[in-house]
mmCIF file of C-alpha atoms in Angstrom:
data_model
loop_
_atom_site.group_PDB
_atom_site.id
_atom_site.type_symbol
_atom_site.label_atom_id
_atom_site.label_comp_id
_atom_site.label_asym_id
_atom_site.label_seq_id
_atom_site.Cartn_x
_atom_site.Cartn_y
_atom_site.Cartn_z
ATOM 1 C CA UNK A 1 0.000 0.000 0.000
ATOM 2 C CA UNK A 2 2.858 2.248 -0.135
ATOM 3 C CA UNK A 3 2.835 5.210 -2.863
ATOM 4 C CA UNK A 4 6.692 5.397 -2.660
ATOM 5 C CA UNK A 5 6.806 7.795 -0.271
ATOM 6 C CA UNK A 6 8.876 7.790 2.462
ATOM 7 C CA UNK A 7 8.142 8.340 5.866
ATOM 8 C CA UNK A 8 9.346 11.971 6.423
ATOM 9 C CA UNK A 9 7.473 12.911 3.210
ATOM 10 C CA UNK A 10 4.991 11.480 4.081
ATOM 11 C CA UNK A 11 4.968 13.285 7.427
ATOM 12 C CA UNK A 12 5.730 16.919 5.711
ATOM 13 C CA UNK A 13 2.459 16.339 4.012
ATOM 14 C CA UNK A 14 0.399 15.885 6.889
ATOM 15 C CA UNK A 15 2.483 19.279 8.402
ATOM 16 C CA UNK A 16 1.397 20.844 5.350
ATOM 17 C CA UNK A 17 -2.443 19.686 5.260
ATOM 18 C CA UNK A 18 -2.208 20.938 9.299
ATOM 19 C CA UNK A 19 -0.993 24.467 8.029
ATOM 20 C CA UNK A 20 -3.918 24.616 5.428
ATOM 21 C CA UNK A 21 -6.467 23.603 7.629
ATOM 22 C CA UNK A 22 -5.283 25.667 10.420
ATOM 23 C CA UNK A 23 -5.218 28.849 7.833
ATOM 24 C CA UNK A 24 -8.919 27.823 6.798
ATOM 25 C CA UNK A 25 -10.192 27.479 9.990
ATOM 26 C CA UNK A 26 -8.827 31.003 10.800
ATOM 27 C CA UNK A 27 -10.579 32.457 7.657
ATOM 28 C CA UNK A 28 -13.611 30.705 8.700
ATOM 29 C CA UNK A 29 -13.346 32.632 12.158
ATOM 30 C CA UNK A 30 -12.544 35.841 10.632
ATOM 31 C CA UNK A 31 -15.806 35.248 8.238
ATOM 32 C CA UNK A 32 -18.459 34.982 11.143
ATOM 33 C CA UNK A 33 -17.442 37.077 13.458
ATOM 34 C CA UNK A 34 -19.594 39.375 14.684
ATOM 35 C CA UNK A 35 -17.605 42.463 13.944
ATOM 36 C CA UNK A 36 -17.059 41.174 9.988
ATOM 37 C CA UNK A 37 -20.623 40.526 9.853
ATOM 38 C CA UNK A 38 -21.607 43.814 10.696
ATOM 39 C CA UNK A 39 -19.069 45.670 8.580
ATOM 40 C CA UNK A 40 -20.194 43.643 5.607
ATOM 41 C CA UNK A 41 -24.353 44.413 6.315
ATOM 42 C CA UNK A 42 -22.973 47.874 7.042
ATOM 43 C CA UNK A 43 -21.070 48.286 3.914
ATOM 44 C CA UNK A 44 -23.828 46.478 2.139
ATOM 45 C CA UNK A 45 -26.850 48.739 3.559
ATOM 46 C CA UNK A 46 -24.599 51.891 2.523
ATOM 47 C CA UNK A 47 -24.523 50.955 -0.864
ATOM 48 C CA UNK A 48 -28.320 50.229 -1.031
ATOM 49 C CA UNK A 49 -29.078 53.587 0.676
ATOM 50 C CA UNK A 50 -26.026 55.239 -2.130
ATOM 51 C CA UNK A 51 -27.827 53.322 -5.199
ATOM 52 C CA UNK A 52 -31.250 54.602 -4.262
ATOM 53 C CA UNK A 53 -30.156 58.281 -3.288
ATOM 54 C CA UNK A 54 -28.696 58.330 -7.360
ATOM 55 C CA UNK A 55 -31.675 56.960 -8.469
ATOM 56 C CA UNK A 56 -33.841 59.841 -6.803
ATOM 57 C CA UNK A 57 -31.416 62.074 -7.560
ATOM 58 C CA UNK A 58 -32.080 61.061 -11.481
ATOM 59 C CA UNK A 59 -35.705 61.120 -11.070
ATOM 60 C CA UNK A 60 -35.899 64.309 -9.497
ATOM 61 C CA UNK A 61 -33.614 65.636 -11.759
ATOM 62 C CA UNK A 62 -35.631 64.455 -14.594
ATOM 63 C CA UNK A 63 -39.038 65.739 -12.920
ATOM 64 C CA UNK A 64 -37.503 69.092 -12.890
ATOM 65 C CA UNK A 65 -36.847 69.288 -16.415
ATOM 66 C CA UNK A 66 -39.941 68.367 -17.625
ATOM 67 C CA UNK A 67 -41.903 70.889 -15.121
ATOM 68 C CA UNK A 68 -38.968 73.602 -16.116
ATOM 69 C CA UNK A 69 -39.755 72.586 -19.671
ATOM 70 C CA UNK A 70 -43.446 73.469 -18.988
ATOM 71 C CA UNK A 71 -42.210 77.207 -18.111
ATOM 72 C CA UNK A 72 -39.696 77.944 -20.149
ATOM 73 C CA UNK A 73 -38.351 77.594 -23.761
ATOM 74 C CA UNK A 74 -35.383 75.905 -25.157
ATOM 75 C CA UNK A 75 -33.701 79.347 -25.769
ATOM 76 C CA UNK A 76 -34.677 80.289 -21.728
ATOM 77 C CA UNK A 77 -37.122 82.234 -22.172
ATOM 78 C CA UNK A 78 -39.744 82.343 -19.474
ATOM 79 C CA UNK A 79 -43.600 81.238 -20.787
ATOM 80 C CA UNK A 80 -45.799 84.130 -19.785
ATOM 81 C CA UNK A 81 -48.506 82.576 -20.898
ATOM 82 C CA UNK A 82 -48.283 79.522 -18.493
ATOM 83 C CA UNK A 83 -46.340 81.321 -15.721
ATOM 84 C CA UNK A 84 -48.936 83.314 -14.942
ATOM 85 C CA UNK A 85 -52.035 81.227 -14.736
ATOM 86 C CA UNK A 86 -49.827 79.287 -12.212
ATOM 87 C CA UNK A 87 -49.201 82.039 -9.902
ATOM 88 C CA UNK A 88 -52.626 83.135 -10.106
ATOM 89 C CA UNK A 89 -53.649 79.664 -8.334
ATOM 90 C CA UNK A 90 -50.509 79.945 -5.848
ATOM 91 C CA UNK A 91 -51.970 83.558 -4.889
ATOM 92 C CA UNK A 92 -55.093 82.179 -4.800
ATOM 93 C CA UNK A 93 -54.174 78.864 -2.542
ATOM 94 C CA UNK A 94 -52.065 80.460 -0.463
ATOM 95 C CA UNK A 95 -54.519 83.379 0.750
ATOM 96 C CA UNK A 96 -57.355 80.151 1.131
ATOM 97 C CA UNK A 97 -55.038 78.491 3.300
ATOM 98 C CA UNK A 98 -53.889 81.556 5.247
ATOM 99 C CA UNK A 99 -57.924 82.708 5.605
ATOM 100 C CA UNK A 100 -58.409 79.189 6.928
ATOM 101 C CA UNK A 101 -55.628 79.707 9.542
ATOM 102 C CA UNK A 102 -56.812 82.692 10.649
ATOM 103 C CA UNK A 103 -60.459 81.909 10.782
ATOM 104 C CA UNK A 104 -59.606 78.699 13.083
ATOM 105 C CA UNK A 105 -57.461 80.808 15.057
ATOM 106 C CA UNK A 106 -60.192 83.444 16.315
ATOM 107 C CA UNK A 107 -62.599 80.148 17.344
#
């Protein structure tokens, strides 16, 4: 049943599986503990929270265009036309909302 090997190799081998398994085990230890666990949720939850802050920075972004497209033209001009019908209902909203305040105020 001998490979040829003799016994010293044979023992450097099993030194050298012992070294390997010793490293593993030591990765494996490193890998759950508690303080690598959290730093990888940690750095995973940051990069969630990053991904969606660029997304609704690009939405936003893109909402604001199309509203400043509403009131403005390409050469950025303001649109008299539709910026004033729009301020009209601000003024109008605004003095509702400020008559309501008062009125439940006096009660």
């Amino acid at each position: 049943m001998s490979d040829g090997r003799s016994p010293a190799q044979i023992e450097a081998d099993i030194a050298l599986k012992r070294r390997e398994l010793a490293a593993t085990l030591d990765e494996i230890a490193v890998r759950v503990h508690p303080k690598t666990i959290a730093a990888d949720t940690k750095a995973k939850v940051a990069s969630a929270v990053d991904r969606t802050a660029g997304r609704a920075y690009v939405a936003v972004n893109r909402g604001v265009t199309e509203v400043r497209g509403h009131f403005v033209t390409e050469e950025g001009a303001p649109r008299v036309e539709r910026i004033v019908p729009v301020a009209v209902v601000a003024v109008a909203l605004v003095t509702v909302v400020a008559g309501l305040s008062l009125r439940r105020r006096r009660r």
